[in-house]
Coordinates of C-alpha atoms in Angstrom, one line a residue:
X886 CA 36.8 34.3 -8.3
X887 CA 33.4 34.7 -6.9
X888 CA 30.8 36.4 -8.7
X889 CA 28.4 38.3 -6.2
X890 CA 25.1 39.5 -7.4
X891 CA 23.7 42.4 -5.3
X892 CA 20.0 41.2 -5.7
X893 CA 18.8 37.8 -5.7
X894 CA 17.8 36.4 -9.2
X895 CA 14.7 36.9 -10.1
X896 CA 12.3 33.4 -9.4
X897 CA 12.0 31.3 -12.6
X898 CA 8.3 31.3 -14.1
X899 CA 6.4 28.9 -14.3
X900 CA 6.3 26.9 -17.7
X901 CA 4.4 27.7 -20.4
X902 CA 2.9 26.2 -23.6
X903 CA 0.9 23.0 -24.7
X904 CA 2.3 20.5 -22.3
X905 CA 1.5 23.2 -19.8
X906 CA -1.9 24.0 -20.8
X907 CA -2.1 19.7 -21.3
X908 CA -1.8 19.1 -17.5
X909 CA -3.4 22.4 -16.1
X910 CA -6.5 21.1 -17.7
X911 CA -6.3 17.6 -17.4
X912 CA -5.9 18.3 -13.5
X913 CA -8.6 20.8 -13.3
X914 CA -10.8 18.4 -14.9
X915 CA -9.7 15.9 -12.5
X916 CA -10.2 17.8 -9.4
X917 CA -13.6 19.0 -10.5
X918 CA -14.3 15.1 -10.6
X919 CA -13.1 14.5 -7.4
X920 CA -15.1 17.0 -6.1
X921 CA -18.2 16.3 -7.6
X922 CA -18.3 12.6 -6.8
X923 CA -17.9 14.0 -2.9
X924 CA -20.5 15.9 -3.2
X925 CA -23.0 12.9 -4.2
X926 CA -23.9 11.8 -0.2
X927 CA -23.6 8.6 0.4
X928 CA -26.9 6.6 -0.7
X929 CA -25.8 8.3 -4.1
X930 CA -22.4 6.9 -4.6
X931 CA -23.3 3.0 -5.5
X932 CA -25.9 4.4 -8.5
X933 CA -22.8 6.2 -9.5
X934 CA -20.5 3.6 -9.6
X935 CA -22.9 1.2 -11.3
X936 CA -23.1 3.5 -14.4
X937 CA -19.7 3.7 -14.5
X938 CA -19.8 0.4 -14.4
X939 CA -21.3 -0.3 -17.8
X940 CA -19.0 2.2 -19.7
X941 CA -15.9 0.2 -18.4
X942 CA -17.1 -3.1 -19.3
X943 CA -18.1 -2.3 -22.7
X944 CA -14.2 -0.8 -23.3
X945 CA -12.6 -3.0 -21.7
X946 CA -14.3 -6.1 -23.7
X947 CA -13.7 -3.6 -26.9
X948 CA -10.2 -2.9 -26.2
X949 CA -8.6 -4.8 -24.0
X950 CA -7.3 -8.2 -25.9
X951 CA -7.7 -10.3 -22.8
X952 CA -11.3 -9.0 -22.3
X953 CA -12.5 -9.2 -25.9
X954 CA -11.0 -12.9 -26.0
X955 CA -12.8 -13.6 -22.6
X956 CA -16.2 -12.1 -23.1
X957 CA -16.2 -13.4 -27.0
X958 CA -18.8 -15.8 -26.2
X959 CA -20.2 -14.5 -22.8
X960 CA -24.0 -13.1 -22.7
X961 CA -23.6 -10.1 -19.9
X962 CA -27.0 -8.2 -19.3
X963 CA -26.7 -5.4 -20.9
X964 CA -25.9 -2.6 -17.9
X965 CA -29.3 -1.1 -17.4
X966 CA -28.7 -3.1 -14.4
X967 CA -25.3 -2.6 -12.8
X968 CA -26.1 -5.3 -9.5
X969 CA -26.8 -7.8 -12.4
X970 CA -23.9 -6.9 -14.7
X971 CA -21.3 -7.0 -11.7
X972 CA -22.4 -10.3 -10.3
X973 CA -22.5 -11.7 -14.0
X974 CA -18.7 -11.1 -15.0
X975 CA -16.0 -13.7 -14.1
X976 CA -12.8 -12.5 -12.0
X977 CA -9.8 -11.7 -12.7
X978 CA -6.6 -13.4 -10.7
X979 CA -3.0 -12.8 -10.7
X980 CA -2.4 -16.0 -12.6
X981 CA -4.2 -14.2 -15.7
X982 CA -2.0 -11.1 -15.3
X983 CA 0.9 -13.4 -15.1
X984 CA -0.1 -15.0 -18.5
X985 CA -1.1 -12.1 -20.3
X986 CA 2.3 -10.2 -19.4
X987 CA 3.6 -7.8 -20.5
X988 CA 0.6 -6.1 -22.6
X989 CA -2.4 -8.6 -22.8
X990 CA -4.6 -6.4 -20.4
X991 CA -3.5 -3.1 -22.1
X992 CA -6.4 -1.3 -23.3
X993 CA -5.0 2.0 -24.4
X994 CA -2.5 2.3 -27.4
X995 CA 1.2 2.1 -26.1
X996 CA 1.2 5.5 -27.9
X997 CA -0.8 6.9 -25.6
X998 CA 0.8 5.1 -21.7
X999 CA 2.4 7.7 -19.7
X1000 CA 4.0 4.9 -18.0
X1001 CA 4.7 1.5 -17.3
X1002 CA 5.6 -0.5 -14.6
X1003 CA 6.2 -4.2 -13.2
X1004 CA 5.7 -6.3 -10.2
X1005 CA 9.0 -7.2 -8.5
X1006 CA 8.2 -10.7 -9.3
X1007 CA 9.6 -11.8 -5.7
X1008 CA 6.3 -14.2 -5.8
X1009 CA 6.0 -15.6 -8.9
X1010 CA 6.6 -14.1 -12.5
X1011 CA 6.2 -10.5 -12.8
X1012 CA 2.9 -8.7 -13.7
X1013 CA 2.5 -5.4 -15.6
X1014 CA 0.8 -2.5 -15.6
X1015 CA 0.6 0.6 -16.9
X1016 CA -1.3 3.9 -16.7
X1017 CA -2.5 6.8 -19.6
X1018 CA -1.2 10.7 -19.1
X1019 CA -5.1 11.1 -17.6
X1020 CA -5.0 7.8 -15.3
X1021 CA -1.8 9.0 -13.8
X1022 CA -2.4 12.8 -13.2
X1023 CA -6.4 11.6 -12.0
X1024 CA -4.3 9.0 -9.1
X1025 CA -2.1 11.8 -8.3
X1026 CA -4.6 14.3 -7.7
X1027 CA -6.4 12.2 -4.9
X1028 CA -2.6 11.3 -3.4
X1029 CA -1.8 14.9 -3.5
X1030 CA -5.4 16.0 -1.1
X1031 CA -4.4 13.3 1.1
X1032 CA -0.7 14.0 1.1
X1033 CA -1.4 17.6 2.1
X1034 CA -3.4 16.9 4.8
X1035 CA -0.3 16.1 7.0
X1036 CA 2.6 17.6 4.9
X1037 CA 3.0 21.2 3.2
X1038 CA 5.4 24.1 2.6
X1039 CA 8.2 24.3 4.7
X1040 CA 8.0 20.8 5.6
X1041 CA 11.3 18.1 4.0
X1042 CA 9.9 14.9 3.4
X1043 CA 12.3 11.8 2.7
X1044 CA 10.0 8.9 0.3
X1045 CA 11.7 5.8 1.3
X1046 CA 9.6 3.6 -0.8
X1047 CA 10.8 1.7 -3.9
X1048 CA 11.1 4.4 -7.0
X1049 CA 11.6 1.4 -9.5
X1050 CA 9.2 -0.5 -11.7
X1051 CA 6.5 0.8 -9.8
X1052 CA 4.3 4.1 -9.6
X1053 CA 3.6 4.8 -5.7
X1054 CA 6.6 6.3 -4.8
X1055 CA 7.1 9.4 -8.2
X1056 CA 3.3 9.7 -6.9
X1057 CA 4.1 10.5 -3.4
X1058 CA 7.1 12.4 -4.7
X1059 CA 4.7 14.8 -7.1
X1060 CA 2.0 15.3 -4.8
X1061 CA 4.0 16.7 -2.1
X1062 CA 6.0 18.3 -4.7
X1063 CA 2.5 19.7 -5.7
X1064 CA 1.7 20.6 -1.4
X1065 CA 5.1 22.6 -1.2
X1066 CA 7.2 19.7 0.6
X1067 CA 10.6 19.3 0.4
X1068 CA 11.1 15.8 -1.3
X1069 CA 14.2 13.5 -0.6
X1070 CA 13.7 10.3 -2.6
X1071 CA 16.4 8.2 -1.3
X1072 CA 14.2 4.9 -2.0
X1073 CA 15.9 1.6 -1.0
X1074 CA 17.8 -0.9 -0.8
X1075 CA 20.0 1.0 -3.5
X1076 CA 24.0 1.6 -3.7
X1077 CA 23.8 5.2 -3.9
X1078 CA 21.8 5.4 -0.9
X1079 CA 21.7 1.9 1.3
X1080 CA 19.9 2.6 4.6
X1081 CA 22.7 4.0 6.8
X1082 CA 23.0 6.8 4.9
X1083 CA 19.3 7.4 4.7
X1084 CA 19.8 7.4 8.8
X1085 CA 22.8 9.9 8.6
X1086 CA 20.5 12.0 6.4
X1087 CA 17.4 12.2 8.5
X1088 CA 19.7 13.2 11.2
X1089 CA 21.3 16.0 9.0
X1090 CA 17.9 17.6 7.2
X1091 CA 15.6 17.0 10.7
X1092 CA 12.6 16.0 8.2
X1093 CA 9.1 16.7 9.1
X1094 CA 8.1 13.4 8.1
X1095 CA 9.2 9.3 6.6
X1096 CA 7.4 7.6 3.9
X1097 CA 8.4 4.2 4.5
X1098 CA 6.9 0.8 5.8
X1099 CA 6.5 0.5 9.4
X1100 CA 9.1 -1.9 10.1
X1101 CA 11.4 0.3 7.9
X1102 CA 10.5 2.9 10.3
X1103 CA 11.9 1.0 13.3
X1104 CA 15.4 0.0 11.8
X1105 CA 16.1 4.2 10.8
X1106 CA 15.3 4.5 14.3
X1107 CA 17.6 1.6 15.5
X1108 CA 20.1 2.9 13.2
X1109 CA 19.7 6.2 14.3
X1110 CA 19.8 5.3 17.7
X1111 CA 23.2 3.5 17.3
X1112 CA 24.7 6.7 16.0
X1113 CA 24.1 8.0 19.3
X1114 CA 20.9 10.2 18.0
X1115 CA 17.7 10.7 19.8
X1116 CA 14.8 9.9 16.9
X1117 CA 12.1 11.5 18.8
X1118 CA 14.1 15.2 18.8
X1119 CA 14.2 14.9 14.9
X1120 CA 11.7 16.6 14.4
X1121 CA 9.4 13.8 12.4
X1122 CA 6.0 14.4 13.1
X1123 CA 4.3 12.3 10.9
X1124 CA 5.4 8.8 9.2
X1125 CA 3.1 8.0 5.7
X1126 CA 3.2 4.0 5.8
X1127 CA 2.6 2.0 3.3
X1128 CA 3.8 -1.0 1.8
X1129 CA 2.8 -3.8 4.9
X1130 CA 0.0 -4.3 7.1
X1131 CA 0.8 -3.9 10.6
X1132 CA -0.9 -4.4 13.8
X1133 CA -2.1 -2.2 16.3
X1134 CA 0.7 -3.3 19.1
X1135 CA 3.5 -2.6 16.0
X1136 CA 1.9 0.4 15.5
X1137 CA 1.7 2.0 19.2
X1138 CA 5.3 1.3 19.4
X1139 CA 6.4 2.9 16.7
X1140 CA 4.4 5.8 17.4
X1141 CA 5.6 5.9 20.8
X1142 CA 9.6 5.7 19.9
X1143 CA 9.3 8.4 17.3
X1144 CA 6.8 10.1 18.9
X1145 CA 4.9 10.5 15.8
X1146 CA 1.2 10.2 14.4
X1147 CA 1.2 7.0 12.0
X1148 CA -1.2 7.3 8.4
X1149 CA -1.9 4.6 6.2
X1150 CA -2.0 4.4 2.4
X1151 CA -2.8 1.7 0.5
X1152 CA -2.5 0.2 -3.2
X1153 CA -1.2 -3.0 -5.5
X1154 CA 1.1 -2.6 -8.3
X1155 CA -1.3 -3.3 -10.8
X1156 CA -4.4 -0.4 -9.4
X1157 CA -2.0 2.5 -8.0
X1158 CA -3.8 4.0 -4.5
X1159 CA -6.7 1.8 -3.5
X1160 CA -6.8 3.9 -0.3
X1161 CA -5.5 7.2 1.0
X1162 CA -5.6 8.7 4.3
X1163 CA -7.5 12.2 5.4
X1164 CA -7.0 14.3 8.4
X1165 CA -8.0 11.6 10.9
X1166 CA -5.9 9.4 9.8
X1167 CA -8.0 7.2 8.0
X1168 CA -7.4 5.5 4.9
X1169 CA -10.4 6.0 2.4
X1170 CA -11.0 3.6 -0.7
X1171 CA -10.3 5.3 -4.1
X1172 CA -14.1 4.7 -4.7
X1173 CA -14.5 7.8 -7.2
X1174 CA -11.5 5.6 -9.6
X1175 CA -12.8 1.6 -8.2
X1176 CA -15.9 0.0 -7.1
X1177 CA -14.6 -2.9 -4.5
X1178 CA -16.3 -5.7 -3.1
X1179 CA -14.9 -7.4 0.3
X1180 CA -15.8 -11.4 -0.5
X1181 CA -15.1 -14.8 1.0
X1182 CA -11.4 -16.1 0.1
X1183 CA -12.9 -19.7 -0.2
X1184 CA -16.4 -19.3 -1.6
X1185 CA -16.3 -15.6 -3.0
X1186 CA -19.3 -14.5 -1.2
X1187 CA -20.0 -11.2 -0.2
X1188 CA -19.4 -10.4 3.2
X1189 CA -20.6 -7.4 5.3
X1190 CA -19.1 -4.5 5.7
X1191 CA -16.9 -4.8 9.2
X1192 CA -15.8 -8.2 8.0
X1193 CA -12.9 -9.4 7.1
X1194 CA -12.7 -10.9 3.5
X1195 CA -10.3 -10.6 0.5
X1196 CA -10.8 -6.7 -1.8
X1197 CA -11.9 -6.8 -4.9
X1198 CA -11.5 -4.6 -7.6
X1199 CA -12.9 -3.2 -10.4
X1200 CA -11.7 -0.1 -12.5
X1201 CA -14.4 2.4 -12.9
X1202 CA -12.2 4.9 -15.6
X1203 CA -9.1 3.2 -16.3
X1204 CA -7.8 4.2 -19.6
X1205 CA -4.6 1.7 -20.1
X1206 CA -5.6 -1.1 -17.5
X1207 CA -9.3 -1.6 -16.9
X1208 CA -9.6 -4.8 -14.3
X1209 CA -12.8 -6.3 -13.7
X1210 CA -13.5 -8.1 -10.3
X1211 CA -9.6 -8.4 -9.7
X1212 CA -8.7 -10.8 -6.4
X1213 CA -6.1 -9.1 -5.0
X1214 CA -5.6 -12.0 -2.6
X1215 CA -5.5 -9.0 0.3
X1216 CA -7.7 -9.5 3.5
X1217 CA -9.6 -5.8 4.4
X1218 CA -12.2 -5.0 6.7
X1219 CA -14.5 -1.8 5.4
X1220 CA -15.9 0.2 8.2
X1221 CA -19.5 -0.2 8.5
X1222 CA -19.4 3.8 10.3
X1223 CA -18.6 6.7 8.5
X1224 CA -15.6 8.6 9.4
X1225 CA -15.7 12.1 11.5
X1226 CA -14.0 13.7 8.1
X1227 CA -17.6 13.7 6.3
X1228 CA -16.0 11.8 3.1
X1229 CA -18.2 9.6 1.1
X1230 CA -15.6 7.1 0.6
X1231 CA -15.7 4.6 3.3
X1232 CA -13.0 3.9 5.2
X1233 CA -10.9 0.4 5.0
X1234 CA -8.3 -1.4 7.2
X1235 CA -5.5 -4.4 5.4
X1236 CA -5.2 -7.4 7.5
X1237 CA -2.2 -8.6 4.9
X1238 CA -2.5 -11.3 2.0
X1239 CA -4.7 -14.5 2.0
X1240 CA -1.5 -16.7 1.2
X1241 CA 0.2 -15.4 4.3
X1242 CA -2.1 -17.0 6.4
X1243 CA -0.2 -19.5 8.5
X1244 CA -2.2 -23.3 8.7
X1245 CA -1.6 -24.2 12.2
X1246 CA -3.7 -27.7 13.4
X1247 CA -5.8 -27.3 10.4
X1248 CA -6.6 -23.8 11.2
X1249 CA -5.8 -21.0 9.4
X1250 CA -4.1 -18.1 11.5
X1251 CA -4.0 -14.7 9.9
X1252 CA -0.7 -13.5 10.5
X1253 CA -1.5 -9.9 12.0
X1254 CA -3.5 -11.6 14.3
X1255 CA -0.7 -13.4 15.6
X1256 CA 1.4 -10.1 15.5
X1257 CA -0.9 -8.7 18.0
X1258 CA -0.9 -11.5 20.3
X1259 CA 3.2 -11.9 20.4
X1260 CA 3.5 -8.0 20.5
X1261 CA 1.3 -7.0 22.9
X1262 CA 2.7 -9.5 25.6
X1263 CA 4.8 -6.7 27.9
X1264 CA 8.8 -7.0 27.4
X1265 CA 8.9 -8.5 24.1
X1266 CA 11.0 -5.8 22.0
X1267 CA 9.7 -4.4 17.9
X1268 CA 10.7 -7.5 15.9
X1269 CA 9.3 -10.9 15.3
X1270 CA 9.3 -13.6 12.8
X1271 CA 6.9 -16.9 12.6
X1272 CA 6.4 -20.1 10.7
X1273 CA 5.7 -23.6 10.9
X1274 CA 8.5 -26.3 11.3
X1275 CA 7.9 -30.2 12.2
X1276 CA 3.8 -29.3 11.7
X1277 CA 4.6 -26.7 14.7
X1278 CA 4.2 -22.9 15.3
X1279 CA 7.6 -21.5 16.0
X1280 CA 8.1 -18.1 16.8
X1281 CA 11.1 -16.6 17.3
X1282 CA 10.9 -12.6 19.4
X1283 CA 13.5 -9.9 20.4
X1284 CA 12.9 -9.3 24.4
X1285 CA 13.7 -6.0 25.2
X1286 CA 12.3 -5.1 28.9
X1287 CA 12.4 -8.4 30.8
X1288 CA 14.1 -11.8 31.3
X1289 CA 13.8 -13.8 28.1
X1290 CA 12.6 -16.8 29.1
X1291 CA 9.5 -15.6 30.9
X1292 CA 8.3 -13.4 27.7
X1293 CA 8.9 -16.5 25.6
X1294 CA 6.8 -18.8 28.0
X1295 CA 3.9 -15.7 28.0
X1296 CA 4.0 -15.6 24.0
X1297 CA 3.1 -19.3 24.3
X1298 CA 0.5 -19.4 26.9
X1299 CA -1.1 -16.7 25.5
X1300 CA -0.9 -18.3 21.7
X1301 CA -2.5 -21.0 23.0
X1302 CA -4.9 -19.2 24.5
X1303 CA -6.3 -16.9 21.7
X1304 CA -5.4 -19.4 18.9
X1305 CA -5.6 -23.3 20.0
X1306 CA -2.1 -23.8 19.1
X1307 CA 1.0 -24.6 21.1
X1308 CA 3.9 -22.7 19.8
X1309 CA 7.6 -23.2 20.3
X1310 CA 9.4 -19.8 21.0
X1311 CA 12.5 -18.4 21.5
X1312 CA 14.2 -15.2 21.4
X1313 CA 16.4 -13.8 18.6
X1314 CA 18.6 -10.3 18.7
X1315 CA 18.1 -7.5 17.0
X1316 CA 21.3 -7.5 15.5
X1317 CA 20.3 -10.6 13.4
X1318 CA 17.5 -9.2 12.5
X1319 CA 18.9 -6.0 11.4
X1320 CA 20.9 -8.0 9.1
X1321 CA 17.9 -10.0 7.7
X1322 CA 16.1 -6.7 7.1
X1323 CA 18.7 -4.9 5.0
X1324 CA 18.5 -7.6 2.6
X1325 CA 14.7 -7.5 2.2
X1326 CA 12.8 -4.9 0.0
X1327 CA 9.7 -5.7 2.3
X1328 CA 11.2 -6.3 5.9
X1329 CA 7.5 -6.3 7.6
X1330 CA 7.7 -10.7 5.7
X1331 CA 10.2 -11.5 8.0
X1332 CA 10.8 -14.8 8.2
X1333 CA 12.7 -17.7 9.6
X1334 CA 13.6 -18.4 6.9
X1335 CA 15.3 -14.8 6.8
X1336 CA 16.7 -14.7 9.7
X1337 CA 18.1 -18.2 9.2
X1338 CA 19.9 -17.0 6.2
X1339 CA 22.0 -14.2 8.0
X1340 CA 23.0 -16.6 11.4

């Protein structure tokens, strides 16, 4: 028998007590930081990373195993000058994560980690990292100012980003949480909720917006599409991607099918957010938590800002993980402009990893470079994959808009053109693809390799 209340209950207060009181105050004190360091202007903001500098050397070489065993015998200056001090310290690389897994590079008492997390591992043995109750709630406050630029109450937002062994995606989930969103974390590539049904339930709920990676993006749409739904009436307005670079043709097309504004984010595994978008659209470095440097891949020189070089990263208030000068092995380009938003951070833009690079004649070819050349060529269709066979580029391309072998033959001529490189390629359907993708927990690495697999 039904039990009918005549008034609605009344709403369930907000907790109390010390874990209440804990992160009210911990978030205050992190929002007041935030604030603060925006308030420096720009030609104050290096100074202020350079002191920090100095405090998170000295804990990291007193607590941090790997750093005390590292800097046992090393003479550093001695902070007053942070230039001098940054220059002076030796990198950090994956391959030192790798050997000092799982807690080598763990500063903080395990006592005190909020949580822990791992690489995937799908390049090489896993890495670890982990984060402190203040580490995590200062991240979460910058994601949640971004987050609520484009999303906020009344809006349901579906996080289709990897929940496991990793932090991005509960910090997208808790700072719309924190905005008033809706949250649907149906993550992927999971038995409970494989991709299809993610489609069937972005049909259902009509979400406001997608966090996913761009070419995750375009298979809910195919998916969608197949199910005889129009994408564009869903009512997405704006897709958060993150998790693969993409290039600027990828990223006008997927814009245009959904009809709906793209925004970057950007981290690693082992840092959390290194960039976050604002109301432009622009993804700003993290520079109040990191000081970066943008450096040759071969000869670790600093470059400019406006060219492209491989990030590096150095904690400025890391509690559990400090890293000094870590290579992430990612290619940026920092904007030498500020943006129209008035933040101090500057602005950055991920051309993908160093190692993806594809040696073609002796010359490297970065590999959104190559995405822009085979995309852009009219009647080629959202999907490609590329890789060297016989000491030959071979590209294979869905063509969507006109005959096959004429796309094919302008994707060569005009790889040739931009690059110096003759190219073999050939078209491949999107239902081979489709199959490749569901396989892969990062679809935007397609490779032949994939799509070999699946034939």
């Amino acid at each position: 028998m039904a039990i009918l209340h005549p008034t609605p209950p009344a709403a369930t207060p907000p907790p109390t007590g010390p874990a209440r009181e804990r992160y009210c105050a911990v978030r205050e004190q992190a929002l007041a930081e935030l604030h603060a360091f925006e308030a420096l202007g720009s030609a104050r903001v290096r100074a202020w990373q350079l002191d920090r500098l100095s405090e998170q050397v000295a804990y990291a070489r007193r607590e941090s195993p790997f750093y005390r065993r590292q800097f046992a015998e090393a003479a550093l200056p001695d902070g007053s000058d942070g230039e001098k001090l940054l220059a002076a310290l030796p990198f950090t690389t994956k391959k030192d994560l790798r050997e000092g897994y799982p807690l080598d590079l763990i500063a903080a008492p395990l006592t005190s980690l909020a949580r822990y997390g791992e690489s995937t591992g799908s390049t090489g043995s896993p890495t670890s990292s982990a984060i402190t109750y203040r580490d995590w709630v200062r991240g979460n406050v910058s994601t949640e100012q971004s987050v609520g630029h484009h999303y906020g109450p009344g809006d349901t937002v579906f996080v289709a980003i990897p929940y496991e062994l990793s932090f991005a995606a509960y910090d997208v989930d808790r700072a719309l949480e924190t905005v008033g969103a809706t949250v649907v974390g149906v993550g992927i590539l999971s038995a409970v909720c494989p991709i299809e049904r993610t489609a069937r339930m972005i049909a259902a709920l009509r979400p406001a917006g997608i966090v996913c990676s761009p070419t995750r993006a375009l298979r809910l749409f195919d998916l969608l599409t197949e199910m005889g739904h129009d994408p564009a009436a869903l009512g997405v307005r704006t897709v958060l991607y993150v998790g693969e670079t993409c290039s600027p043709a990828k990223l006008a097309k997927i814009a245009r099918m959904w009809q709906a504004e793209l925004v970057p984010a950007y981290g690693t595994t082992e840092t959390n957010s290194l960039a976050l978008s604002c109301g432009h659209g622009r993804a700003h470095l993290t520079e109040d938590r990191h000081l970066f440097e943008v450096l040759d891949p071969l000869t670790a020189a600093p470059l400019a800002d406006g060219t492209t070089g491989e990030l590096v990263v150095t904690t400025l208030v890391a509690e559990a993980m400090p890293l000094l000068r870590y290579r992430t092995g990612d290619l940026v380009s920092i904007a030498p402009e500020p943006c129209p938003c008035g933040s101090v951070r500057r602005t950055v833009r991920h051309h993908g990893r160093a190692s993806d690079r594809l040696l073609v004649d002796g010359r490297p070819i970065d590999r959104l470079d190559l995405e822009e050349a085979v995309l852009s060529v009219p009647g080629t269709g959202l999907y490609y994959a590329a890789g060297m066979r016989d000491e030959r580029l071979h590209v294979r391309v869905e063509c969507a808009g006109r005959a096959a072998r004429q796309v094919c033959t302008d994707i060569a001529d005009g790889v040739e053109a931009r690059f110096g490189a003759a190219a073999t390629v050939t078209e491949v359907d999107r239902a081979t693809v489709g199959r490749a993708m569901d396989r892969m927990l990062k679809p935007g690495n397609l490779t032949l390799e994939d799509l070999e697999a699946v034939r």
